[in-house]
Amino acid sequence: MVSATSRSGKTWWRGGCYPKQPRESCTNMSATKRRSEPSLRQWQDRPVWPLTVILGAVVVAVLAIVIPKAVSAALPAVSDSKPAVELTLGSSVDGEWSVIVTQSDGAPLPCHEISAGLMTGWECKGSEVKSHTFETPDAANNGDPAQPIRRIIRAANLGPLPEGGAVSAEGPLTILRLDQQESARVNPELDQGHTITGFLVTNPPGVEGISYVIVVDGSEEVTADVERSLSQSLGAKGMV
Amino acid sequence: MSRTQRNYAFIVLVLGLLIGIVPTYSTSLETLALNTSGLAIGLPFSLAYLFVAWLVMRISPAWPKAGWLWMPLAVLWGGFAVNSFVYLAGSSLSTLMRQLDASAFTASLAGGLPKEVGKALGVFLILAAFQRLNRPWHGFFVGIAVGLGFTVVENLGYGAVGGLYNPDSDAAGVMQMWLTRTQFGAMMHSIYTGIIGWGIAYAMFAAHRSTVWRVFTALVWFLFGFGLHFAWNAAPADMVVQVAKMIGLTVLSYATFLFLYVRSWRWAKKEKAASAAAPGEGGQ
C-alpha cells in the first residue's frame, strides 16, 4: 500500500495497488501526478455488494421518511398545541386591503393554518377556508364574474367544474353559492351539512389589478362570518 | 458483484418502478385527468427537457458506455418510484414543521427529504445493477437522469395544477407554469441528484476504502445535495432574504454542477487516454 501527500502535508489518498499488483508498477507515479490524474487503480471495477447491502439501502431510505413521520405522530396535534390565529384575508402589505374575519359577536374567528396546495388555507371550527390571489382576469371585468370563482372552486377541491349555483354581486364582491347537492358533486368528501361558497373580490382598495377568490368548504356559520366580514370591510371603504 | 447479486439490484429497481405508478398518479398526475391541456402542452416541454439534458450528457467523454437501458430506467425511477416516498411521507412532514413552529421550512422538509431520499436510492440501485457503471462521473450522470425524470413528471403535474388555478383558461395556466418553472430553477432536481450521485458513486467505487469511509462519504454528499434542496424550498418571511437566498443558491448549485461536469469530463478523458496506453486496466 502507498500513500500520497498533498502540498499541505496531509495524506489525501491511500492505497492504489491491487493486492497482487507488482509494487513497482504502482509506485512509479509521482504524488503530484496521482492527484491531478486519477489512476485506473483508484477505482474498484467490480465491487461486491451483498444483497443485504441492497436491501439495507432500501430500509434506510424508508426509515429516513418514517422516523420524522413517527416524531410528528408522537407530538401533540397543531390544533391542540398551538394557539388559534386570526383569519386575515387580502393583502399582507401594509396600507393595502385586508380584513380579519370575525364572528357575529365581533370576536375573531379562531383558525389554524393548513396545507392547501397553491392556496393559503385555514381550518376554522371544522370548516376549511382557502384563499387564492391572482392578476384580475378579463372575465371578471368584462365577462362572467362567476367563472373565476367556479375555476378556483374546482382547483381547491380537485373536482369537476361547478355548475349552476346562486350568483350575487355588489361592487367588487361577487358570491357564488352552491347547494348541498352540487357541493357534494364537486367534493364528495364534504362533511354532512357543509356547502361550498366562493367569494371573488376584484381590485380592492390599494391593490389595483389584483383579485382574490376565497373558497369556503364549510358550515353555514363560518360561511356567514366570511361573507359578513368581507361585505363590511369593502362597505366601509365605500365600495359596496 | 456476482450476476445473481446484480439481478437482485435490478429486481428491486423494477419493483420500485412498478410500486411507484399508483402514488405517482395520486401525487402528480391525477390533475391531468381534470386538465387534459396539461398533457398536451406539457409533453412537448417534457421532450425538450429530456433532449437538452441528454445532449448535455452525451457530448461529454464521461457519458457511460453501459448500454442504453440505464438512462430510461433512471428517468423512470425519478418519474415514478420516487413518488412512493412522497406518498409515504404524506402531509406528516409538513405537519411536523408546523408542530415544531418552523413553518418557513415546511416545503424544505416535506418537499426535499422524500424526494432526495427516493432519488438517491434510485442512483444506488442503478449503479449496483449495471456492471459498467463504476465511476463517480457515472453516478453524476445517473443522478442527472433520475432528477430529470422527477422534474418532468413533477412539472407535468404542476402544469396541470397551474391550469386549474388560472382564472381564465387551463391552457394559459399550464403554459405559464411551465415557463415559470423553466425560468426559475430549471433542472434543479437534476443538479441536486447529480451532486448526490457523484458522492454515492465515489463512495461505492473508490478503491481500498473502509465501509465507514464509504458510508460517511455518501452521507456527506447526500447532505450537501439535500441541503441545497432544503434551503431552496425554505420560505423566509423577509422578501429581501428570500431573493438573496435564491440568488446565492442558484449560483452555488449551478457552480457545483459545472465543477462536477468539468471534472467528470477531464477525469473520464484522462482515464480513456490511460486505458488506451495500458490496455487491460480499468473497466469503463
Short mmCIF file of C-alpha atoms in Angstrom, two decimals:
data_model
loop_
_atom_site.label_atom_id
_atom_site.label_comp_id
_atom_site.label_asym_id
_atom_site.label_seq_id
_atom_site.Cartn_x
_atom_site.Cartn_y
_atom_site.Cartn_z
CA MET A 1 0.00 0.00 0.00
CA VAL A 2 1.18 3.51 -0.68
CA SER A 3 0.08 6.91 0.43
CA ALA A 4 0.35 10.27 -1.29
CA THR A 5 0.91 13.56 0.41
CA SER A 6 -0.55 16.85 -0.67
CA ARG A 7 1.26 20.17 -0.66
CA SER A 8 -0.25 20.94 2.72
CA GLY A 9 1.34 17.78 4.05
CA LYS A 10 -1.92 15.98 4.68
CA THR A 11 -2.37 12.47 3.45
CA TRP A 12 -5.21 12.68 0.98
CA TRP A 13 -5.08 9.35 -0.73
CA ARG A 14 -4.09 5.90 0.38
CA GLY A 15 -3.82 2.71 -1.45
CA GLY A 16 -3.61 2.39 -5.18
CA CYS A 17 -2.07 -1.03 -5.61
CA TYR A 18 -4.21 -4.03 -6.10
CA PRO A 19 -3.28 -6.72 -3.58
CA LYS A 20 -1.37 -8.76 -6.16
CA GLN A 21 -0.06 -5.85 -8.22
CA PRO A 22 3.75 -5.54 -8.50
CA ARG A 23 4.77 -2.81 -6.11
CA GLU A 24 7.00 -1.01 -8.59
CA SER A 25 4.16 -0.58 -11.06
CA CYS A 26 2.12 1.45 -8.64
CA THR A 27 4.83 3.50 -7.05
CA ASN A 28 6.30 4.87 -10.28
CA MET A 29 3.74 7.61 -10.47
CA SER A 30 4.57 10.77 -8.54
CA ALA A 31 2.22 12.04 -5.88
CA THR A 32 1.52 15.17 -7.90
CA LYS A 33 0.60 13.15 -10.96
CA ARG A 34 -1.65 10.87 -8.91
CA ARG A 35 -3.53 13.85 -7.64
CA SER A 36 -4.07 15.50 -10.99
CA GLU A 37 -4.71 12.32 -12.93
CA PRO A 38 -6.87 9.79 -11.20
CA SER A 39 -5.34 6.43 -11.91
CA LEU A 40 -7.36 3.48 -13.02
CA ARG A 41 -6.14 1.89 -9.85
CA GLN A 42 -8.06 4.45 -7.79
CA TRP A 43 -11.38 2.79 -8.58
CA GLN A 44 -12.68 -0.67 -7.98
CA ASP A 45 -14.35 -2.04 -11.09
CA ARG A 46 -16.38 -4.92 -9.77
CA PRO A 47 -17.13 -4.29 -6.10
CA VAL A 48 -19.11 -6.93 -4.28
CA TRP A 49 -22.24 -5.55 -2.67
CA PRO A 50 -24.13 -8.30 -0.91
CA LEU A 51 -27.90 -8.49 -1.15
CA THR A 52 -28.06 -7.32 2.47
CA VAL A 53 -26.48 -4.00 1.42
CA ILE A 54 -29.06 -3.52 -1.34
CA LEU A 55 -31.96 -4.29 0.98
CA GLY A 56 -30.28 -2.29 3.75
CA ALA A 57 -30.23 0.79 1.49
CA VAL A 58 -33.96 0.36 0.86
CA VAL A 59 -34.65 0.03 4.59
CA VAL A 60 -32.52 3.09 5.44
CA ALA A 61 -34.35 5.13 2.77
CA VAL A 62 -37.76 4.11 4.13
CA LEU A 63 -36.66 4.80 7.72
CA ALA A 64 -35.48 8.29 6.71
CA ILE A 65 -39.11 9.06 5.91
CA VAL A 66 -40.84 7.01 8.58
CA ILE A 67 -38.84 8.34 11.55
CA PRO A 68 -39.84 12.04 11.09
CA LYS A 69 -43.36 10.77 10.48
CA ALA A 70 -43.28 8.92 13.81
CA VAL A 71 -41.93 12.01 15.56
CA SER A 72 -44.85 14.01 14.16
CA ALA A 73 -47.33 11.39 15.36
CA ALA A 74 -45.80 11.49 18.83
CA LEU A 75 -46.06 15.28 19.15
CA PRO A 76 -49.36 16.99 20.04
CA ALA A 77 -51.55 17.94 17.08
CA VAL A 78 -51.11 21.53 15.88
CA SER A 79 -54.67 22.49 16.79
CA ASP A 80 -54.14 21.19 20.34
CA SER A 81 -50.75 22.73 20.99
CA LYS A 82 -50.77 25.98 19.06
CA PRO A 83 -52.95 28.98 19.79
CA ALA A 84 -55.57 29.81 17.20
CA VAL A 85 -54.68 32.51 14.68
CA GLU A 86 -56.82 35.27 13.20
CA LEU A 87 -58.07 34.59 9.69
CA THR A 88 -56.76 37.54 7.67
CA LEU A 89 -57.87 37.77 4.04
CA GLY A 90 -56.44 40.13 1.43
CA SER A 91 -53.01 41.66 1.07
CA SER A 92 -50.22 41.21 3.60
CA VAL A 93 -48.72 44.57 2.61
CA ASP A 94 -49.41 47.47 4.99
CA GLY A 95 -51.85 50.02 3.58
CA GLU A 96 -53.43 47.61 1.13
CA TRP A 97 -56.83 46.00 1.58
CA SER A 98 -57.09 43.21 4.15
CA VAL A 99 -59.77 42.04 6.56
CA ILE A 100 -59.79 39.97 9.74
CA VAL A 101 -62.75 37.59 9.70
CA THR A 102 -64.86 37.96 12.83
CA GLN A 103 -67.79 36.04 14.31
CA SER A 104 -71.24 37.51 14.87
CA ASP A 105 -70.21 38.75 18.34
CA GLY A 106 -67.24 40.63 16.86
CA ALA A 107 -64.59 38.23 18.17
CA PRO A 108 -62.03 36.99 15.63
CA LEU A 109 -62.86 33.63 14.08
CA PRO A 110 -60.40 31.10 15.62
CA CYS A 111 -58.49 29.23 12.90
CA HIS A 112 -55.37 27.12 12.32
CA GLU A 113 -53.31 27.25 9.16
CA ILE A 114 -53.45 24.14 6.95
CA SER A 115 -51.73 22.96 3.79
CA ALA A 116 -53.84 23.93 0.76
CA GLY A 117 -51.74 23.31 -2.34
CA LEU A 118 -51.04 26.56 -4.13
CA MET A 119 -53.61 28.36 -1.98
CA THR A 120 -53.40 29.66 1.58
CA GLY A 121 -55.65 27.63 3.83
CA TRP A 122 -57.15 27.63 7.31
CA GLU A 123 -59.28 25.24 9.34
CA CYS A 124 -61.86 27.19 11.30
CA LYS A 125 -64.36 25.43 13.58
CA GLY A 126 -64.45 22.35 11.33
CA SER A 127 -64.71 24.34 8.09
CA GLU A 128 -61.98 24.95 5.53
CA VAL A 129 -61.25 28.40 4.15
CA LYS A 130 -58.83 28.76 1.22
CA SER A 131 -57.64 31.94 -0.44
CA HIS A 132 -56.07 32.46 -3.86
CA THR A 133 -54.58 35.67 -5.25
CA PHE A 134 -54.13 36.41 -8.96
CA GLU A 135 -53.99 39.19 -11.51
CA THR A 136 -57.51 40.38 -12.29
CA PRO A 137 -58.73 38.37 -15.27
CA ASP A 138 -60.64 39.87 -18.16
CA ALA A 139 -63.67 37.72 -17.38
CA ALA A 140 -64.08 39.40 -14.00
CA ASN A 141 -64.39 42.82 -15.61
CA ASN A 142 -65.96 42.17 -18.97
CA GLY A 143 -67.35 38.67 -18.93
CA ASP A 144 -68.87 36.32 -16.40
CA PRO A 145 -67.50 37.29 -12.97
CA ALA A 146 -68.58 33.93 -11.55
CA GLN A 147 -66.32 32.00 -13.93
CA PRO A 148 -63.07 32.64 -11.99
CA ILE A 149 -64.89 31.53 -8.84
CA ARG A 150 -66.02 28.29 -10.48
CA ARG A 151 -62.49 27.61 -11.69
CA ILE A 152 -60.86 28.24 -8.31
CA ILE A 153 -63.51 26.13 -6.55
CA ARG A 154 -62.56 23.31 -8.92
CA ALA A 155 -58.86 23.83 -8.12
CA ALA A 156 -59.45 24.00 -4.37
CA ASN A 157 -61.44 20.76 -4.36
CA LEU A 158 -59.71 18.96 -7.26
CA GLY A 159 -63.17 18.09 -8.54
CA PRO A 160 -65.34 18.86 -11.53
CA LEU A 161 -66.14 22.43 -12.55
CA PRO A 162 -69.20 23.53 -10.54
CA GLU A 163 -72.39 24.17 -12.49
CA GLY A 164 -75.28 26.38 -11.56
CA GLY A 165 -75.34 27.94 -8.11
CA ALA A 166 -76.68 31.27 -6.94
CA VAL A 167 -74.63 34.27 -8.04
CA SER A 168 -74.89 37.64 -6.34
CA ALA A 169 -72.69 40.64 -6.99
CA GLU A 170 -72.31 44.06 -5.46
CA GLY A 171 -69.40 46.38 -6.14
CA PRO A 172 -66.12 44.48 -6.07
CA LEU A 173 -67.64 41.45 -4.32
CA THR A 174 -69.18 38.53 -6.23
CA ILE A 175 -70.50 35.48 -4.40
CA LEU A 176 -71.26 32.04 -5.83
CA ARG A 177 -73.24 29.71 -3.55
CA LEU A 178 -73.51 26.02 -4.41
CA ASP A 179 -76.36 24.00 -2.93
CA GLN A 180 -75.67 20.81 -0.98
CA GLN A 181 -76.18 18.55 -3.97
CA GLU A 182 -73.77 20.43 -6.23
CA SER A 183 -71.30 20.88 -3.35
CA ALA A 184 -71.28 17.10 -2.79
CA ARG A 185 -70.76 16.54 -6.52
CA VAL A 186 -67.73 18.85 -6.56
CA ASN A 187 -66.31 17.41 -3.32
CA PRO A 188 -67.78 14.01 -2.35
CA GLU A 189 -65.78 14.05 0.90
CA LEU A 190 -67.51 17.18 2.17
CA ASP A 191 -68.94 16.88 5.70
CA GLN A 192 -72.68 16.39 6.06
CA GLY A 193 -74.45 19.74 6.08
CA HIS A 194 -71.48 21.65 4.67
CA THR A 195 -71.66 23.52 1.38
CA ILE A 196 -69.18 25.26 -0.92
CA THR A 197 -69.26 29.03 -1.36
CA GLY A 198 -66.84 31.14 -3.39
CA PHE A 199 -66.15 34.87 -2.97
CA LEU A 200 -64.44 36.98 -5.65
CA VAL A 201 -63.00 40.32 -4.57
CA THR A 202 -61.95 42.30 -7.64
CA ASN A 203 -59.44 45.16 -7.43
CA PRO A 204 -59.98 46.07 -3.75
CA PRO A 205 -58.67 49.44 -2.44
CA GLY A 206 -54.93 49.85 -2.83
CA VAL A 207 -54.41 46.67 -4.82
CA GLU A 208 -55.30 47.63 -8.37
CA GLY A 209 -55.10 44.78 -10.85
CA ILE A 210 -55.23 42.09 -8.19
CA SER A 211 -58.18 39.86 -7.33
CA TYR A 212 -58.84 37.35 -4.57
CA VAL A 213 -61.01 34.25 -4.57
CA ILE A 214 -61.90 32.83 -1.17
CA VAL A 215 -63.43 29.36 -1.09
CA VAL A 216 -65.28 28.15 1.99
CA ASP A 217 -65.98 24.42 2.29
CA GLY A 218 -67.94 24.54 5.46
CA SER A 219 -70.78 25.29 7.78
CA GLU A 220 -73.40 27.97 7.34
CA GLU A 221 -71.99 29.79 10.38
CA VAL A 222 -68.40 30.10 9.12
CA THR A 223 -69.61 30.96 5.60
CA ALA A 224 -71.74 33.75 7.09
CA ASP A 225 -68.78 35.03 9.13
CA VAL A 226 -66.62 35.28 6.00
CA GLU A 227 -69.39 36.92 3.97
CA ARG A 228 -70.22 39.48 6.65
CA SER A 229 -66.56 40.36 7.24
CA LEU A 230 -65.88 40.82 3.52
CA SER A 231 -69.03 42.89 2.97
CA GLN A 232 -68.37 45.13 5.97
CA SER A 233 -64.73 45.61 5.02
CA LEU A 234 -65.48 46.54 1.43
CA GLY A 235 -68.56 48.54 2.50
CA ALA A 236 -66.53 50.52 4.97
CA LYS A 237 -64.29 51.55 2.11
CA GLY A 238 -67.34 52.87 0.29
CA MET A 239 -67.31 50.25 -2.39
CA VAL A 240 -70.35 48.10 -1.59
CA MET B 1 -20.53 -8.36 -7.95
CA SER B 2 -21.95 -11.67 -8.97
CA ARG B 3 -24.61 -11.90 -11.62
CA THR B 4 -27.17 -13.00 -9.02
CA GLN B 5 -26.45 -10.00 -6.83
CA ARG B 6 -26.75 -7.68 -9.81
CA ASN B 7 -30.06 -9.31 -10.65
CA TYR B 8 -31.29 -8.65 -7.12
CA ALA B 9 -30.49 -4.95 -7.52
CA PHE B 10 -32.30 -4.99 -10.85
CA ILE B 11 -35.34 -6.75 -9.35
CA VAL B 12 -35.55 -4.19 -6.53
CA LEU B 13 -35.26 -1.46 -9.15
CA VAL B 14 -38.11 -2.83 -11.27
CA LEU B 15 -40.28 -3.49 -8.21
CA GLY B 16 -39.75 0.11 -7.09
CA LEU B 17 -40.83 1.33 -10.52
CA LEU B 18 -43.99 -0.75 -10.51
CA ILE B 19 -44.89 0.22 -6.95
CA GLY B 20 -44.38 3.88 -7.86
CA ILE B 21 -47.04 4.01 -10.57
CA VAL B 22 -50.05 4.36 -8.23
CA PRO B 23 -48.57 7.04 -5.95
CA THR B 24 -47.31 8.94 -9.00
CA TYR B 25 -50.85 9.13 -10.28
CA SER B 26 -52.25 10.33 -6.97
CA THR B 27 -49.43 12.79 -6.16
CA SER B 28 -48.57 14.24 -9.56
CA LEU B 29 -50.73 13.11 -12.43
CA GLU B 30 -54.28 12.98 -11.05
CA THR B 31 -54.80 16.58 -12.05
CA LEU B 32 -54.05 15.70 -15.69
CA ALA B 33 -57.44 13.98 -15.74
CA LEU B 34 -59.07 17.28 -14.73
CA ASN B 35 -56.97 19.33 -17.11
CA THR B 36 -56.04 17.50 -20.29
CA SER B 37 -54.24 20.52 -21.71
CA GLY B 38 -51.67 19.81 -19.00
CA LEU B 39 -50.61 16.77 -21.02
CA ALA B 40 -50.98 18.34 -24.46
CA ILE B 41 -48.82 21.34 -23.57
CA GLY B 42 -46.62 19.56 -21.07
CA LEU B 43 -45.44 16.77 -23.37
CA PRO B 44 -43.50 18.97 -25.82
CA PHE B 45 -41.88 20.74 -22.87
CA SER B 46 -41.03 17.33 -21.35
CA LEU B 47 -39.46 16.09 -24.56
CA ALA B 48 -37.44 19.29 -24.85
CA TYR B 49 -36.17 18.83 -21.27
CA LEU B 50 -35.21 15.21 -21.98
CA PHE B 51 -33.45 16.09 -25.23
CA VAL B 52 -31.45 19.00 -23.82
CA ALA B 53 -30.35 17.05 -20.75
CA TRP B 54 -29.44 14.02 -22.84
CA LEU B 55 -27.43 16.23 -25.19
CA VAL B 56 -25.54 17.87 -22.31
CA MET B 57 -24.55 14.42 -21.03
CA ARG B 58 -23.97 12.76 -24.40
CA ILE B 59 -21.37 15.24 -25.64
CA SER B 60 -19.18 14.57 -22.62
CA PRO B 61 -16.49 11.89 -22.73
CA ALA B 62 -17.82 10.91 -19.31
CA TRP B 63 -21.02 9.54 -20.89
CA PRO B 64 -21.23 5.95 -19.60
CA LYS B 65 -20.76 3.25 -22.20
CA ALA B 66 -23.05 0.90 -20.36
CA GLY B 67 -25.75 0.14 -22.89
CA TRP B 68 -28.94 2.06 -23.49
CA LEU B 69 -31.11 0.77 -20.64
CA TRP B 70 -29.65 2.61 -17.67
CA MET B 71 -30.90 6.05 -18.73
CA PRO B 72 -34.58 5.15 -19.37
CA LEU B 73 -34.58 3.27 -16.08
CA ALA B 74 -33.06 6.25 -14.28
CA VAL B 75 -35.60 8.64 -15.81
CA LEU B 76 -38.47 6.28 -14.97
CA TRP B 77 -37.23 5.81 -11.41
CA GLY B 78 -37.14 9.58 -10.97
CA GLY B 79 -40.56 9.99 -12.53
CA PHE B 80 -42.35 7.16 -10.78
CA ALA B 81 -40.58 5.29 -7.97
CA VAL B 82 -39.59 8.48 -6.13
CA ASN B 83 -43.25 9.34 -5.70
CA SER B 84 -43.64 6.29 -3.43
CA PHE B 85 -41.53 8.19 -0.91
CA VAL B 86 -43.54 11.38 -1.42
CA TYR B 87 -46.71 9.36 -0.91
CA LEU B 88 -45.27 7.59 2.15
CA ALA B 89 -44.39 10.92 3.76
CA GLY B 90 -47.86 12.28 3.03
CA SER B 91 -48.58 15.51 4.85
CA SER B 92 -46.88 14.40 8.06
CA LEU B 93 -43.60 16.19 7.32
CA SER B 94 -45.44 19.47 6.70
CA THR B 95 -47.35 18.89 9.93
CA LEU B 96 -44.09 18.20 11.78
CA MET B 97 -42.65 21.55 10.75
CA ARG B 98 -45.77 23.33 11.99
CA GLN B 99 -45.62 21.34 15.23
CA LEU B 100 -42.00 22.50 15.65
CA ASP B 101 -43.00 26.11 14.92
CA ALA B 102 -40.82 26.12 11.79
CA SER B 103 -43.40 26.84 9.11
CA ALA B 104 -40.77 28.59 6.97
CA PHE B 105 -39.18 25.17 6.43
CA THR B 106 -42.37 23.23 5.71
CA ALA B 107 -41.64 22.81 2.00
CA SER B 108 -37.96 22.27 2.78
CA LEU B 109 -38.56 19.07 4.71
CA ALA B 110 -41.81 17.88 3.13
CA GLY B 111 -40.56 18.59 -0.38
CA GLY B 112 -36.85 17.93 -0.01
CA LEU B 113 -36.50 14.87 2.17
CA PRO B 114 -38.71 12.24 0.49
CA LYS B 115 -37.66 13.33 -2.99
CA GLU B 116 -33.91 13.33 -2.37
CA VAL B 117 -34.04 10.08 -0.38
CA GLY B 118 -36.02 8.38 -3.15
CA LYS B 119 -33.78 9.73 -5.89
CA ALA B 120 -30.58 8.76 -4.02
CA LEU B 121 -31.86 5.20 -3.58
CA GLY B 122 -32.52 5.01 -7.31
CA VAL B 123 -28.98 6.15 -8.11
CA PHE B 124 -27.56 3.47 -5.79
CA LEU B 125 -29.72 0.69 -7.26
CA ILE B 126 -28.91 1.60 -10.86
CA LEU B 127 -25.18 1.76 -10.11
CA ALA B 128 -25.46 -1.61 -8.38
CA ALA B 129 -27.47 -3.16 -11.20
CA PHE B 130 -25.25 -2.14 -14.13
CA GLN B 131 -21.76 -3.60 -14.11
CA ARG B 132 -20.23 -0.97 -16.36
CA LEU B 133 -21.45 1.94 -14.27
CA ASN B 134 -18.45 2.08 -11.96
CA ARG B 135 -17.05 5.59 -11.79
CA PRO B 136 -18.04 8.75 -9.86
CA TRP B 137 -18.97 10.51 -13.11
CA HIS B 138 -21.32 7.65 -13.93
CA GLY B 139 -23.10 8.32 -10.64
CA PHE B 140 -23.20 12.00 -11.57
CA PHE B 141 -24.93 11.23 -14.88
CA VAL B 142 -27.28 8.66 -13.34
CA GLY B 143 -28.22 11.30 -10.76
CA ILE B 144 -28.87 13.85 -13.50
CA ALA B 145 -31.13 11.35 -15.31
CA VAL B 146 -33.04 10.41 -12.14
CA GLY B 147 -33.54 14.10 -11.32
CA LEU B 148 -34.62 14.73 -14.90
CA GLY B 149 -37.34 12.07 -14.68
CA PHE B 150 -38.60 13.59 -11.47
CA THR B 151 -38.56 17.11 -12.92
CA VAL B 152 -40.54 16.11 -16.00
CA VAL B 153 -43.27 14.26 -14.10
CA GLU B 154 -43.44 16.90 -11.37
CA ASN B 155 -43.73 19.66 -13.97
CA LEU B 156 -46.47 17.75 -15.80
CA GLY B 157 -48.40 17.67 -12.53
CA TYR B 158 -47.61 21.28 -11.65
CA GLY B 159 -48.53 22.38 -15.17
CA ALA B 160 -51.93 20.73 -14.89
CA VAL B 161 -52.46 22.28 -11.45
CA GLY B 162 -51.35 25.66 -12.77
CA GLY B 163 -54.06 25.37 -15.40
CA LEU B 164 -56.67 24.75 -12.73
CA TYR B 165 -55.59 27.77 -10.72
CA ASN B 166 -55.64 30.12 -13.68
CA PRO B 167 -58.85 32.18 -13.51
CA ASP B 168 -59.07 32.47 -17.32
CA SER B 169 -58.13 29.22 -19.03
CA ASP B 170 -56.49 25.88 -18.46
CA ALA B 171 -54.06 26.22 -21.35
CA ALA B 172 -52.83 29.67 -20.28
CA GLY B 173 -52.21 28.38 -16.77
CA VAL B 174 -50.29 25.33 -17.99
CA MET B 175 -48.08 27.41 -20.25
CA GLN B 176 -47.45 29.97 -17.53
CA MET B 177 -46.48 27.27 -15.03
CA TRP B 178 -44.02 25.54 -17.39
CA LEU B 179 -42.42 28.85 -18.36
CA THR B 180 -42.11 29.95 -14.73
CA ARG B 181 -40.61 26.65 -13.61
CA THR B 182 -38.22 26.66 -16.56
CA GLN B 183 -37.20 30.26 -15.92
CA PHE B 184 -36.66 29.89 -12.16
CA GLY B 185 -34.67 26.87 -11.13
CA ALA B 186 -34.74 24.80 -14.29
CA MET B 187 -33.29 21.32 -13.77
CA MET B 188 -32.65 21.90 -10.07
CA HIS B 189 -33.66 18.29 -9.33
CA SER B 190 -31.03 17.07 -11.78
CA ILE B 191 -28.42 19.28 -10.14
CA TYR B 192 -29.20 18.09 -6.60
CA THR B 193 -29.30 14.42 -7.56
CA GLY B 194 -26.30 14.74 -9.85
CA ILE B 195 -24.29 16.02 -6.87
CA ILE B 196 -25.62 13.23 -4.65
CA GLY B 197 -24.99 10.68 -7.41
CA TRP B 198 -21.36 11.74 -7.70
CA GLY B 199 -20.93 11.19 -3.96
CA ILE B 200 -22.71 7.84 -3.92
CA ALA B 201 -20.64 6.54 -6.83
CA TYR B 202 -17.45 7.90 -5.29
CA ALA B 203 -18.31 6.03 -2.10
CA MET B 204 -19.15 2.84 -3.99
CA PHE B 205 -16.22 2.67 -6.37
CA ALA B 206 -13.21 4.27 -4.66
CA ALA B 207 -10.61 1.56 -4.17
CA HIS B 208 -9.29 0.38 -0.82
CA ARG B 209 -11.69 2.24 1.44
CA SER B 210 -13.33 1.12 4.63
CA THR B 211 -17.08 0.68 4.97
CA VAL B 212 -17.20 3.56 7.43
CA TRP B 213 -15.47 5.84 4.90
CA ARG B 214 -17.93 4.81 2.17
CA VAL B 215 -20.98 5.44 4.34
CA PHE B 216 -19.56 8.75 5.56
CA THR B 217 -18.69 9.93 2.03
CA ALA B 218 -22.11 9.01 0.62
CA LEU B 219 -23.81 10.70 3.58
CA VAL B 220 -21.79 13.93 3.28
CA TRP B 221 -22.61 14.28 -0.45
CA PHE B 222 -26.24 13.38 0.21
CA LEU B 223 -26.46 16.06 2.89
CA PHE B 224 -24.89 18.59 0.51
CA GLY B 225 -27.43 17.89 -2.26
CA PHE B 226 -30.32 17.64 0.16
CA GLY B 227 -29.13 20.79 1.95
CA LEU B 228 -29.28 22.76 -1.31
CA HIS B 229 -32.81 21.49 -1.94
CA PHE B 230 -33.84 22.16 1.67
CA ALA B 231 -32.54 25.74 1.51
CA TRP B 232 -34.08 26.36 -1.93
CA ASN B 233 -37.52 25.37 -0.64
CA ALA B 234 -37.27 27.47 2.54
CA ALA B 235 -39.65 30.41 2.65
CA PRO B 236 -38.33 33.17 4.93
CA ALA B 237 -40.86 35.89 5.71
CA ASP B 238 -38.47 38.68 4.67
CA MET B 239 -38.63 39.09 0.89
CA VAL B 240 -35.10 40.57 0.70
CA VAL B 241 -33.71 37.50 2.47
CA GLN B 242 -35.73 35.27 0.15
CA VAL B 243 -34.38 36.90 -3.00
CA ALA B 244 -30.79 36.94 -1.70
CA LYS B 245 -31.13 33.29 -0.71
CA MET B 246 -32.39 32.28 -4.15
CA ILE B 247 -29.62 34.15 -5.96
CA GLY B 248 -26.96 32.67 -3.68
CA LEU B 249 -28.31 29.14 -4.00
CA THR B 250 -28.65 29.41 -7.77
CA VAL B 251 -25.00 30.43 -8.07
CA LEU B 252 -23.82 27.73 -5.65
CA SER B 253 -25.92 24.97 -7.24
CA TYR B 254 -25.02 25.72 -10.85
CA ALA B 255 -21.35 26.32 -9.95
CA THR B 256 -21.13 22.96 -8.17
CA PHE B 257 -22.85 21.27 -11.09
CA LEU B 258 -20.47 22.90 -13.55
CA PHE B 259 -17.46 21.95 -11.44
CA LEU B 260 -18.52 18.29 -11.33
CA TYR B 261 -19.39 18.31 -15.04
CA VAL B 262 -15.95 19.64 -15.97
CA ARG B 263 -14.26 17.28 -13.50
CA SER B 264 -16.19 14.34 -14.97
CA TRP B 265 -15.17 15.39 -18.46
CA ARG B 266 -11.47 15.68 -17.55
CA TRP B 267 -11.23 12.55 -15.43
CA ALA B 268 -13.06 10.41 -17.97
CA LYS B 269 -10.88 11.76 -20.77
CA LYS B 270 -7.70 11.09 -18.83
CA GLU B 271 -8.84 7.62 -17.91
CA LYS B 272 -9.60 6.83 -21.53
CA ALA B 273 -6.11 8.01 -22.50
CA ALA B 274 -4.54 5.98 -19.70
CA SER B 275 -6.66 2.99 -20.59
CA ALA B 276 -5.55 3.20 -24.21
CA ALA B 277 -1.93 3.40 -23.11
CA ALA B 278 -2.29 0.45 -20.75
CA PRO B 279 -4.89 -1.89 -22.22
CA GLY B 280 -6.33 -4.38 -19.79
CA GLU B 281 -6.57 -1.98 -16.86
CA GLY B 282 -9.76 -0.33 -15.78
CA GLY B 283 -13.28 -1.02 -16.72
CA GLN B 284 -15.05 1.87 -18.40
#
